[in-house]
Coordinates of C-alpha atoms and ligand atoms in Angstrom, one line a residue:
M24 CA 217.8 79.4 270.0
I25 CA 220.6 76.9 270.6
H26 CA 219.9 74.2 273.2
V27 CA 223.1 72.4 274.3
F28 CA 223.1 69.1 275.8
D29 CA 225.9 67.0 277.1
G30 CA 225.2 64.2 274.7
A31 CA 222.5 62.5 272.7
D32 CA 221.3 60.6 275.6
D33 CA 219.9 63.8 277.1
L34 CA 219.3 65.8 273.9
L35 CA 216.9 63.1 272.3
P36 CA 214.3 63.1 275.4
A37 CA 214.2 66.9 275.3
L38 CA 213.5 67.0 271.7
A39 CA 210.9 64.4 272.1
D40 CA 209.3 66.6 274.7
F41 CA 209.5 69.5 272.3
V42 CA 207.8 67.3 269.5
V43 CA 205.0 66.3 272.1
A44 CA 204.5 69.9 273.0
Q45 CA 204.2 71.2 269.4
A46 CA 201.9 68.3 268.7
K47 CA 199.5 69.0 271.5
E48 CA 199.5 72.9 270.6
A49 CA 198.8 72.2 266.9
I50 CA 196.1 69.7 267.6
Y51 CA 194.5 72.0 270.1
L52 CA 194.7 75.0 267.7
H53 CA 193.7 73.3 264.5
G54 CA 192.9 69.7 265.2
R55 CA 195.9 68.2 263.5
F56 CA 199.7 68.2 263.5
S57 CA 201.8 68.3 260.5
L58 CA 205.3 67.0 261.2
V59 CA 208.2 67.0 258.6
L60 CA 210.6 64.2 259.4
S61 CA 214.3 64.4 258.9
G62 CA 216.3 61.6 257.1
G63 CA 219.9 60.5 257.9
S64 CA 221.1 58.3 260.9
S65 CA 220.8 61.0 263.7
P66 CA 216.8 61.1 264.0
K67 CA 216.2 57.3 264.0
K68 CA 216.8 57.2 267.8
L69 CA 214.3 59.9 268.2
Y70 CA 211.6 58.1 266.2
E71 CA 212.3 55.0 268.2
L72 CA 212.0 57.1 271.5
L73 CA 208.7 58.6 270.4
V74 CA 207.0 55.2 270.2
T75 CA 208.0 54.1 273.6
D76 CA 205.4 54.0 276.4
K77 CA 206.5 57.3 277.8
Y78 CA 205.9 59.3 274.8
R79 CA 203.4 57.3 272.9
K80 CA 200.8 58.2 275.3
Q81 CA 201.3 61.9 275.1
I82 CA 200.2 62.4 271.6
E83 CA 197.0 61.5 269.7
W84 CA 198.8 59.9 266.8
S85 CA 195.6 59.6 264.7
R86 CA 195.8 63.5 264.3
V87 CA 199.5 63.5 263.2
F88 CA 200.3 63.8 259.5
F89 CA 204.0 62.8 258.5
F90 CA 206.0 64.4 255.6
F91 CA 209.6 64.1 254.5
G92 CA 212.2 67.0 254.3
D93 CA 214.0 65.0 251.7
E94 CA 214.4 61.6 250.1
R95 CA 217.1 59.7 248.5
Y96 CA 216.3 58.6 244.9
V97 CA 216.0 55.0 245.8
P98 CA 213.1 52.5 246.0
A99 CA 211.0 52.8 249.2
D100 CA 212.2 49.3 250.3
H101 CA 215.9 50.3 249.8
P102 CA 218.1 50.4 252.9
D103 CA 219.0 54.0 252.0
S104 CA 215.4 55.1 252.0
N105 CA 214.5 57.8 254.6
Y106 CA 210.7 56.6 254.3
L107 CA 211.8 52.9 255.1
M108 CA 213.9 54.2 258.1
A109 CA 210.8 56.1 259.4
K110 CA 208.5 53.2 258.6
K111 CA 210.4 50.8 260.6
A112 CA 211.1 53.1 263.6
L113 CA 207.8 55.1 263.8
F114 CA 205.0 54.2 261.4
D115 CA 204.8 50.5 262.0
P116 CA 205.0 50.7 265.7
L117 CA 202.3 53.3 265.6
D118 CA 200.1 51.4 263.4
L119 CA 199.1 54.6 261.3
S120 CA 196.6 54.8 258.6
P121 CA 198.1 55.3 255.1
G122 CA 196.4 58.7 254.8
Q123 CA 198.5 60.0 257.6
I124 CA 201.8 59.4 255.7
F125 CA 203.1 61.6 252.8
R126 CA 205.8 59.7 251.1
M127 CA 208.1 61.2 248.3
K128 CA 207.3 58.7 245.5
T129 CA 210.6 57.7 244.2
E130 CA 209.0 55.3 241.7
L131 CA 208.4 58.4 239.6
E132 CA 211.0 60.1 237.5
P133 CA 212.8 62.8 239.8
A134 CA 211.1 65.8 238.3
A135 CA 207.6 64.1 238.4
A136 CA 208.3 63.0 242.1
A137 CA 209.0 66.6 243.1
E138 CA 205.9 67.9 241.4
D139 CA 203.7 65.1 242.8
Y140 CA 204.8 66.0 246.2
E141 CA 204.2 69.7 245.8
K142 CA 200.7 68.6 244.8
D143 CA 200.4 66.6 248.0
L144 CA 201.6 69.6 250.0
L145 CA 199.1 72.0 248.4
G146 CA 196.3 69.4 248.8
Y147 CA 197.0 68.8 252.5
F148 CA 197.1 72.6 253.2
S149 CA 194.2 73.1 250.6
D150 CA 193.4 76.9 250.5
K151 CA 196.1 77.7 253.3
P152 CA 199.6 78.4 252.9
V153 CA 201.9 75.6 253.3
R154 CA 203.0 76.0 257.0
F155 CA 204.2 72.9 258.6
D156 CA 203.6 72.9 262.4
L157 CA 207.2 71.5 262.8
V158 CA 210.0 70.5 260.6
L159 CA 212.7 68.4 261.9
L160 CA 216.2 68.9 260.1
G161 CA 219.5 67.2 260.5
L162 CA 223.0 68.6 259.5
G163 CA 225.5 67.1 257.2
D164 CA 229.2 67.4 258.2
D165 CA 229.6 69.8 255.0
A166 CA 226.8 72.1 256.4
H167 CA 224.0 70.7 254.1
T168 CA 220.6 70.2 255.5
A169 CA 217.6 68.2 254.0
S170 CA 219.1 67.8 250.5
L171 CA 220.2 71.5 250.3
F172 CA 223.9 70.7 249.6
P173 CA 226.7 73.3 249.0
H174 CA 227.1 74.7 245.5
T175 CA 223.8 73.4 244.1
A176 CA 221.2 75.3 242.1
V177 CA 218.4 74.3 244.5
L178 CA 219.9 76.7 247.1
H179 CA 218.7 79.6 244.9
E180 CA 215.2 78.3 244.4
K181 CA 212.6 80.9 245.3
E182 CA 209.3 79.4 243.9
S183 CA 208.9 75.8 244.2
L184 CA 208.3 74.1 247.4
V185 CA 209.7 70.9 246.3
K186 CA 212.7 70.2 244.0
E187 CA 214.5 67.2 242.5
I188 CA 218.4 67.8 242.4
Y189 CA 221.3 65.6 241.3
I190 CA 223.9 65.6 243.9
D191 CA 227.4 64.9 242.5
K192 CA 228.8 64.1 246.0
V193 CA 226.5 61.3 246.5
K194 CA 226.1 60.3 242.8
M195 CA 222.3 60.4 242.8
F196 CA 219.1 62.4 242.8
R197 CA 217.5 63.7 245.8
I198 CA 214.1 65.0 246.2
T199 CA 214.0 67.9 248.7
L200 CA 211.7 70.5 250.3
T201 CA 213.3 74.0 249.3
A202 CA 214.5 76.6 251.8
P203 CA 211.4 78.9 251.0
C204 CA 209.0 75.8 251.8
I205 CA 210.8 75.0 255.1
N206 CA 211.0 78.8 256.1
Q207 CA 207.2 79.0 256.1
A208 CA 207.1 76.6 258.9
A209 CA 205.7 77.4 262.4
N210 CA 208.6 75.8 264.1
V211 CA 211.9 74.3 262.8
A212 CA 214.0 72.0 265.0
F213 CA 217.7 71.0 264.2
L214 CA 219.0 67.7 265.6
V215 CA 222.6 67.8 265.6
Y216 CA 225.1 65.5 267.6
G217 CA 228.6 64.4 267.4
A218 CA 232.0 66.0 266.9
S219 CA 231.9 65.5 263.1
K220 CA 229.4 68.3 262.9
A221 CA 231.4 70.9 265.0
E222 CA 233.1 72.5 262.1
A223 CA 229.9 73.1 260.3
M224 CA 228.1 74.4 263.4
H225 CA 231.1 76.9 263.7
H226 CA 230.7 78.1 260.2
I227 CA 227.0 78.3 260.1
H228 CA 226.6 80.4 263.4
E229 CA 229.9 82.3 263.5
D230 CA 230.9 83.0 259.8
A231 CA 229.5 85.6 257.6
Q232 CA 226.4 84.5 255.4
N233 CA 227.5 82.3 252.7
I234 CA 224.6 80.0 251.8
V235 CA 226.5 78.4 248.8
E236 CA 229.2 77.1 251.3
Y237 CA 226.8 76.5 254.4
P238 CA 223.4 75.9 253.2
A239 CA 221.9 75.5 256.6
Q240 CA 222.2 79.1 257.0
L241 CA 219.2 79.4 254.5
I242 CA 217.0 78.1 257.2
R243 CA 215.3 81.3 258.8
P244 CA 211.8 80.7 259.5
Q245 CA 209.6 83.7 258.5
G246 CA 207.3 84.2 261.5
G247 CA 208.2 80.9 263.1
S248 CA 210.7 79.7 265.6
L249 CA 214.1 78.1 265.0
H250 CA 215.8 75.7 267.5
W251 CA 219.0 73.9 267.5
F252 CA 219.1 70.9 269.6
V253 CA 222.8 70.2 269.9
D254 CA 225.4 68.3 272.0
Q255 CA 228.6 69.5 273.4
A256 CA 230.6 67.7 271.0
A257 CA 228.8 69.3 268.0
T258 CA 229.4 73.0 269.6
Q259 CA 233.1 72.4 270.6
K260 CA 234.3 74.9 267.9
L261 CA 231.7 77.5 268.8
T262 CA 233.5 80.5 270.3
N263 CA 230.4 81.8 272.1
K264 CA 227.9 79.3 273.0
Ligands
LIG310 C1 219.5 62.7 254.4 C2 219.1 63.9 255.3 C3 220.3 64.8 255.5 C4 220.8 64.4 256.8 C5 222.2 64.9 257.2 C6 222.8 64.3 258.5 O1 218.6 62.3 253.7 O2 220.5 62.4 254.4 O3 218.0 64.5 255.3 O4 220.2 66.2 255.4 O5 220.1 65.0 257.8 O6 223.1 64.3 256.0 O7 222.8 63.0 258.3 P1 223.3 62.1 259.6 O8 222.3 62.3 260.8 O9 223.4 60.7 259.1 O10 224.5 62.7 260.0

């Protein structure tokens, strides 16, 4: 489902309401809410909104468990760290207990960090399938999402839940949830705004399936819901909105 808004200023509150609704439902159904955070620049404002009085009061934050869709292979205190961005915008203002935050440990070797994170996921879900309540995703101008970049081997991963991948384009390793892992989620929500995303949105939604060129096409939750929270600028090249 594509939800189109004039701009980020009305898109973000709507997505924050969606997060609140999913949190309440998950906590009601199974006592806790597993939320996968997206990295990049677009979600920072959403995280900052969620800690404002209006939203802060609506969620039992002690029952929320935070995961990451991907991480840049930089130290946790590095300005490019997705963890650091979320820590400043969300974790610190909410004063969460450390057990609620599942960080990708970039102090380990890339493969070891991916393996370690997969163990964390299996540990959190124990005997149940790894099925996040809500996965938040961004979208790159090149139609990548999480760290599922065009023309990379991880796009064809069928078994692992988490993989390390060297991305030539950004000259660094990334640790990322795989598409099979994301597609096990109960809900997936893309957060996409700005004209620079319009070309990618057109290809993803209106071109034939070509996951190597447009990796975001891989995101098809099996038995879960898929939502696109987008603004007018990002949908300007869609022929049928
Ligand atoms: C990352 C992200 C990545 C991001 C897109 C969009 O670590 O960079 O997880 O997938 O969502 O690159 O980034 P922007 O929101 O900055 O445009």
